[in-house]
Structure formats: structure tokens, C-alpha cells
Amino acid sequence: MDKAKLEIRNLKLSFGKKEVLKGIDLDIPDREIVALVGPSGCGKSTLLRSMNRMHDLSPEAIVTGDVLLDQESIYNPKIDVVDVRRKIGMVFQKPNPFPKSIFDNVAYGLRINGEKRKTAIEAAVETALKESFLWEEVSDQLEESALSLSGGQQQRLCIARAIAIQPEVLLLDEPCSALDPISTAKVEELMLKLKKEYAIVIVTHNMQQAQRVADRTAFMYLGNLIEYGATEQIFHSPQQELTQKYVNGGFG
């Protein structure tokens, strides 16, 4: 593995007295897709959200350990959390476009980060929509409401919104779980394209999807990281008995 883009070091996270992550160590390489898999409630989404400090929004959350972006701690008290989330973008399971126009959705992050030049915003919006395979579908309706788009288009719009500000890492929390097979295929194609520029971490329950898109796969169980390796190895020659049971459908 090349030098890791994100390094997770002995990360523990509790909500009140309930420990959800139990000391996770994980390296996320640049320009690869890492899939987090495991049964419901094993801590996958909690781990994903800890990678850009989403848990700051929960007063009950207690985090110890560290997450390093390019060897700098994102949990350093001197670091601006807005800056962390600019560098580490996140797309959620349910598409969440703002009740604004398609254009304003994609431009949102640029504007809150201080970009005022109209031509720069227009160029960045067009680039992000093209990168998200959406430009040809929406280029003549940019002023229409984003809520008028289909579910699959809304999810690609949310990805366009995330990449418009040119983050370094993209976190995707089950981005296809609400989508039909055709929309899912488009989002998967998009992920494979985007990994040429970004480190991508995806939470998925879909074992076939992990095998189609992920370079590496991490299997989690009850808040622990059980096994991490090349996707091919995890699915075809797992080292841990628990991993073998899971990928063979023994539980989940």
C-alpha cells in the first residue's frame, strides 16, 4: 500500500455508556475505494461518520484515538471542523438535495467557502455535474428544483455537490440502498471514475457491490475490525473464520 491518505488509530467511540467502536486501526490509501462491510449495527456507519467528525453533532458521543488526514489529526482542537468537512466530503444513504435549484445545490459549498466569482462558480458547477454523469441530463434545467429529479439523479446530484469543492476524500454511506439497479450501476460507474482523483470509503450491505467497486474491503463485527485486505482476498480466501461465515452468507 502507498502512504495512507487517512489513518485511523485505535479509534474508540461511545454514545453514553454504549461502546460502538472498540479500537479501530485502519489505513485508507489514496485513489482507491475501500468498502466497509458487516451486519447491521456493527459500527460501519459510525466509523464512516467519525472520519469527518459528524459525531461532533451528538453531545453524547465520546471519541478517543485519532484519525489522520495526510498525517495531521482531524481531531486536533485547533483544526476548524468546517475545513475538515471541506476536505472530507460525505454523501448519505438517502439523497438529501436542498430545496433549491439544481445549480444552487451544487454551488452551495463553493459559496459557503467564500467563492463569489460568478464565472468560477458556473465553471465548477458544470465540471462537478459532468464528473457526476449528470450534466447531459440536467444542463437545460439548472434553475429547476433539485427535488424534481429522480432518486438516482438526486443521489448523483449530492455527489456532485460534495465534489464541487474538490475534497480529498469522499465518504459514501450506502449510497445505492434506495436506488433501482440502473441508477445503482450509474453510481458504481461514477465511483470507479472518481477514485482516479479521490480516496473513497463506502459503507455497503451489498456484497456484490463491494466486489464490483472496492479495491480493499474491511469486515466489521460488533464494533471490531475483524479483517482488512484486498477485496478479492476477503471474499475468496478470508483469513478469519468469522469473515468466512459472513461472506458465505452464514449471518448478516
CSV table of C-alpha atoms in Angstrom, one decimal:
chain,number,residue,atom,x,y,z
A,1,MET,CA,0.0,0.0,0.0
A,2,ASP,CA,1.2,3.5,-0.8
A,3,LYS,CA,1.3,6.0,2.1
A,4,ALA,CA,-2.2,6.2,3.6
A,5,LYS,CA,-4.4,9.2,2.9
A,6,LEU,CA,-6.4,8.6,6.0
A,7,GLU,CA,-5.0,6.7,9.1
A,8,ILE,CA,-7.4,5.6,11.8
A,9,ARG,CA,-5.6,4.8,15.0
A,10,ASN,CA,-7.1,3.0,18.0
A,11,LEU,CA,-10.4,4.7,17.4
A,12,LYS,CA,-13.0,4.2,20.1
A,13,LEU,CA,-16.4,5.8,20.1
A,14,SER,CA,-19.2,5.6,22.7
A,15,PHE,CA,-22.6,7.1,23.0
A,16,GLY,CA,-23.0,7.5,26.7
A,17,LYS,CA,-22.1,4.1,28.2
A,18,LYS,CA,-22.6,2.2,24.9
A,19,GLU,CA,-19.3,1.5,23.2
A,20,VAL,CA,-19.8,1.3,19.4
A,21,LEU,CA,-16.3,1.3,18.1
A,22,LYS,CA,-13.7,-0.7,20.1
A,23,GLY,CA,-10.3,0.4,19.0
A,24,ILE,CA,-10.2,0.5,15.2
A,25,ASP,CA,-6.9,0.7,13.2
A,26,LEU,CA,-7.3,1.2,9.5
A,27,ASP,CA,-5.4,2.8,6.7
A,28,ILE,CA,-7.2,4.2,3.7
A,29,PRO,CA,-5.0,4.6,0.6
A,30,ASP,CA,-5.3,7.5,-1.8
A,31,ARG,CA,-7.1,6.9,-5.2
A,32,GLU,CA,-8.7,3.6,-4.1
A,33,ILE,CA,-12.1,2.5,-2.9
A,34,VAL,CA,-12.4,0.9,0.5
A,35,ALA,CA,-15.7,-0.9,1.3
A,36,LEU,CA,-16.8,-1.3,4.9
A,37,VAL,CA,-19.0,-4.4,5.3
A,38,GLY,CA,-20.6,-6.3,8.1
A,39,PRO,CA,-24.0,-7.0,9.6
A,40,SER,CA,-26.3,-4.2,10.7
A,41,GLY,CA,-25.3,-2.5,13.9
A,42,CYS,CA,-21.6,-3.5,13.6
A,43,GLY,CA,-20.4,0.1,13.6
A,44,LYS,CA,-19.8,0.7,9.8
A,45,SER,CA,-21.7,4.0,9.5
A,46,THR,CA,-20.4,5.1,12.9
A,47,LEU,CA,-16.8,4.6,11.7
A,48,LEU,CA,-17.5,6.4,8.4
A,49,ARG,CA,-19.0,9.4,10.3
A,50,SER,CA,-16.0,9.6,12.6
A,51,MET,CA,-13.8,10.1,9.5
A,52,ASN,CA,-15.1,13.7,9.1
A,53,ARG,CA,-16.3,14.4,12.7
A,54,MET,CA,-20.0,14.1,12.1
A,55,HIS,CA,-20.2,12.9,15.7
A,56,ASP,CA,-19.4,16.4,16.9
A,57,LEU,CA,-23.1,17.0,16.3
A,58,SER,CA,-24.0,14.4,19.0
A,59,PRO,CA,-23.5,15.6,22.6
A,60,GLU,CA,-23.4,12.0,23.8
A,61,ALA,CA,-20.6,10.9,21.6
A,62,ILE,CA,-17.2,10.3,23.3
A,63,VAL,CA,-14.3,9.8,20.9
A,64,THR,CA,-10.7,8.6,21.7
A,65,GLY,CA,-7.9,7.6,19.4
A,66,ASP,CA,-7.3,9.5,16.3
A,67,VAL,CA,-8.0,10.0,12.6
A,68,LEU,CA,-5.1,11.5,10.5
A,69,LEU,CA,-5.5,13.1,7.1
A,70,ASP,CA,-2.2,13.3,5.4
A,71,GLN,CA,-0.6,12.6,8.8
A,72,GLU,CA,-2.4,15.5,10.5
A,73,SER,CA,-5.1,14.8,13.2
A,74,ILE,CA,-8.6,15.9,12.2
A,75,TYR,CA,-9.4,15.8,15.9
A,76,ASN,CA,-6.8,18.4,16.8
A,77,PRO,CA,-8.7,21.1,18.8
A,78,LYS,CA,-7.0,23.8,16.7
A,79,ILE,CA,-8.4,22.4,13.5
A,80,ASP,CA,-11.5,24.0,12.0
A,81,VAL,CA,-14.2,21.3,11.7
A,82,VAL,CA,-15.6,23.1,8.6
A,83,ASP,CA,-12.2,22.8,7.0
A,84,VAL,CA,-12.2,19.0,7.9
A,85,ARG,CA,-15.5,18.6,6.2
A,86,ARG,CA,-14.4,20.5,3.1
A,87,LYS,CA,-11.5,18.1,2.7
A,88,ILE,CA,-13.5,15.0,3.6
A,89,GLY,CA,-16.9,15.1,1.9
A,90,MET,CA,-19.8,12.9,2.8
A,91,VAL,CA,-22.8,11.5,0.9
A,92,PHE,CA,-25.6,9.9,2.9
A,93,GLN,CA,-27.8,6.9,2.3
A,94,LYS,CA,-30.9,8.8,1.5
A,95,PRO,CA,-30.4,11.5,-1.2
A,96,ASN,CA,-30.7,14.9,0.6
A,97,PRO,CA,-30.8,17.7,-2.0
A,98,PHE,CA,-31.6,21.1,-0.6
A,99,PRO,CA,-35.0,22.6,-1.7
A,100,LYS,CA,-33.2,24.8,-4.1
A,101,SER,CA,-32.4,24.7,-7.8
A,102,ILE,CA,-30.1,22.1,-9.3
A,103,PHE,CA,-27.5,24.8,-9.8
A,104,ASP,CA,-27.7,26.2,-6.3
A,105,ASN,CA,-27.4,22.8,-4.8
A,106,VAL,CA,-24.0,22.2,-6.5
A,107,ALA,CA,-22.9,25.8,-5.9
A,108,TYR,CA,-23.8,25.7,-2.2
A,109,GLY,CA,-20.4,24.5,-0.8
A,110,LEU,CA,-18.5,26.9,-3.1
A,111,ARG,CA,-20.5,29.9,-1.8
A,112,ILE,CA,-20.2,29.0,1.9
A,113,ASN,CA,-16.5,28.6,1.4
A,114,GLY,CA,-16.3,32.1,0.2
A,115,GLU,CA,-16.3,31.9,-3.6
A,116,LYS,CA,-18.0,34.9,-5.0
A,117,ARG,CA,-16.9,35.0,-8.7
A,118,LYS,CA,-19.9,34.1,-10.9
A,119,THR,CA,-17.8,32.6,-13.7
A,120,ALA,CA,-15.8,30.5,-11.3
A,121,ILE,CA,-19.0,29.1,-9.7
A,122,GLU,CA,-20.5,28.4,-13.0
A,123,ALA,CA,-17.4,26.5,-14.2
A,124,ALA,CA,-17.1,24.5,-11.0
A,125,VAL,CA,-20.8,23.5,-11.1
A,126,GLU,CA,-20.6,22.4,-14.7
A,127,THR,CA,-17.4,20.4,-14.0
A,128,ALA,CA,-19.0,18.7,-11.0
A,129,LEU,CA,-22.1,17.8,-12.9
A,130,LYS,CA,-20.1,16.4,-15.8
A,131,GLU,CA,-17.9,14.4,-13.4
A,132,SER,CA,-21.1,13.0,-11.8
A,133,PHE,CA,-22.5,11.9,-15.2
A,134,LEU,CA,-25.5,14.3,-14.7
A,135,TRP,CA,-24.7,17.2,-17.0
A,136,GLU,CA,-26.3,15.8,-20.1
A,137,GLU,CA,-29.5,15.0,-18.2
A,138,VAL,CA,-29.9,18.4,-16.4
A,139,SER,CA,-27.9,21.0,-18.3
A,140,ASP,CA,-31.1,22.6,-19.7
A,141,GLN,CA,-32.9,22.7,-16.4
A,142,LEU,CA,-30.4,24.0,-13.9
A,143,GLU,CA,-32.8,26.5,-12.5
A,144,GLU,CA,-35.5,23.9,-11.8
A,145,SER,CA,-35.9,22.4,-8.3
A,146,ALA,CA,-33.5,19.6,-7.4
A,147,LEU,CA,-36.5,17.9,-5.8
A,148,SER,CA,-38.0,17.3,-9.2
A,149,LEU,CA,-35.1,14.8,-10.1
A,150,SER,CA,-35.5,11.1,-9.8
A,151,GLY,CA,-33.9,9.3,-6.8
A,152,GLY,CA,-30.9,8.2,-8.7
A,153,GLN,CA,-30.4,11.7,-10.2
A,154,GLN,CA,-30.7,13.2,-6.7
A,155,GLN,CA,-28.0,10.9,-5.4
A,156,ARG,CA,-25.6,11.8,-8.2
A,157,LEU,CA,-26.5,15.5,-7.6
A,158,CYS,CA,-25.5,15.0,-3.9
A,159,ILE,CA,-22.2,13.5,-5.1
A,160,ALA,CA,-21.7,16.5,-7.5
A,161,ARG,CA,-22.4,18.8,-4.5
A,162,ALA,CA,-19.8,17.0,-2.5
A,163,ILE,CA,-17.1,17.1,-5.2
A,164,ALA,CA,-17.7,20.6,-6.4
A,165,ILE,CA,-15.5,21.9,-3.6
A,166,GLN,CA,-12.8,19.4,-4.6
A,167,PRO,CA,-12.4,17.4,-1.4
A,168,GLU,CA,-9.6,14.9,-0.9
A,169,VAL,CA,-11.6,12.1,0.5
A,170,LEU,CA,-15.2,11.0,-0.3
A,171,LEU,CA,-17.3,9.1,2.2
A,172,LEU,CA,-20.4,7.3,0.9
A,173,ASP,CA,-22.9,5.8,3.3
A,174,GLU,CA,-24.8,3.1,1.5
A,175,PRO,CA,-25.3,5.5,-1.5
A,176,CYS,CA,-27.3,2.9,-3.6
A,177,SER,CA,-29.5,1.4,-0.9
A,178,ALA,CA,-32.6,3.4,-2.1
A,179,LEU,CA,-31.8,3.1,-5.8
A,180,ASP,CA,-33.0,0.9,-8.6
A,181,PRO,CA,-30.5,-1.3,-10.5
A,182,ILE,CA,-30.0,1.1,-13.4
A,183,SER,CA,-29.3,4.0,-11.0
A,184,THR,CA,-27.1,1.8,-8.9
A,185,ALA,CA,-25.0,0.9,-11.9
A,186,LYS,CA,-24.6,4.6,-12.8
A,187,VAL,CA,-23.4,5.4,-9.2
A,188,GLU,CA,-21.0,2.5,-9.3
A,189,GLU,CA,-19.6,3.7,-12.6
A,190,LEU,CA,-19.2,7.1,-11.1
A,191,MET,CA,-17.3,5.8,-8.1
A,192,LEU,CA,-14.9,3.9,-10.3
A,193,LYS,CA,-14.3,7.2,-12.2
A,194,LEU,CA,-13.9,9.4,-9.1
A,195,LYS,CA,-11.3,7.1,-7.5
A,196,LYS,CA,-8.8,8.4,-10.0
A,197,GLU,CA,-8.9,11.6,-8.1
A,198,TYR,CA,-10.1,10.8,-4.5
A,199,ALA,CA,-9.8,8.3,-1.7
A,200,ILE,CA,-13.2,6.8,-1.4
A,201,VAL,CA,-14.8,4.9,1.5
A,202,ILE,CA,-18.1,3.3,1.0
A,203,VAL,CA,-20.4,1.5,3.5
A,204,THR,CA,-22.4,-1.2,1.8
A,205,HIS,CA,-24.6,-4.1,2.7
A,206,ASN,CA,-24.4,-5.3,-0.9
A,207,MET,CA,-21.6,-7.9,-1.1
A,208,GLN,CA,-21.7,-7.9,-4.9
A,209,GLN,CA,-21.3,-4.2,-5.0
A,210,ALA,CA,-18.3,-4.4,-2.7
A,211,GLN,CA,-16.7,-6.9,-5.1
A,212,ARG,CA,-17.6,-4.8,-8.2
A,213,VAL,CA,-16.1,-1.5,-7.0
A,214,ALA,CA,-13.8,-1.9,-4.0
A,215,ASP,CA,-10.0,-2.3,-4.1
A,216,ARG,CA,-10.0,-3.2,-0.4
A,217,THR,CA,-12.6,-4.4,2.0
A,218,ALA,CA,-12.9,-4.1,5.8
A,219,PHE,CA,-15.1,-6.6,7.6
A,220,MET,CA,-16.5,-5.3,10.9
A,221,TYR,CA,-18.4,-7.1,13.6
A,222,LEU,CA,-19.8,-5.8,16.9
A,223,GLY,CA,-17.6,-2.7,16.8
A,224,ASN,CA,-14.4,-4.5,16.0
A,225,LEU,CA,-12.4,-4.6,12.7
A,226,ILE,CA,-12.2,-8.4,12.1
A,227,GLU,CA,-10.3,-8.4,8.8
A,228,TYR,CA,-9.0,-6.0,6.2
A,229,GLY,CA,-7.4,-6.7,2.9
A,230,ALA,CA,-7.7,-6.8,-0.9
A,231,THR,CA,-11.3,-7.3,-1.8
A,232,GLU,CA,-10.5,-10.5,-3.8
A,233,GLN,CA,-8.8,-12.0,-0.7
A,234,ILE,CA,-11.5,-11.0,1.7
A,235,PHE,CA,-14.2,-12.7,-0.4
A,236,HIS,CA,-12.3,-15.7,-1.8
A,237,SER,CA,-9.7,-16.6,0.8
A,238,PRO,CA,-10.6,-14.9,4.1
A,239,GLN,CA,-8.1,-15.5,7.0
A,240,GLN,CA,-10.7,-15.3,9.8
A,241,GLU,CA,-13.5,-17.8,10.4
A,242,LEU,CA,-15.9,-15.0,11.2
A,243,THR,CA,-15.2,-13.3,7.9
A,244,GLN,CA,-15.7,-16.6,6.0
A,245,LYS,CA,-19.0,-17.1,7.6
A,246,TYR,CA,-20.2,-13.6,6.7
A,247,VAL,CA,-19.1,-13.6,3.1
A,248,ASN,CA,-20.6,-17.0,2.6
A,249,GLY,CA,-24.0,-15.8,3.9
A,250,GLY,CA,-23.8,-17.6,7.3
A,251,PHE,CA,-25.2,-14.5,9.0
A,252,GLY,CA,-25.8,-10.8,8.3
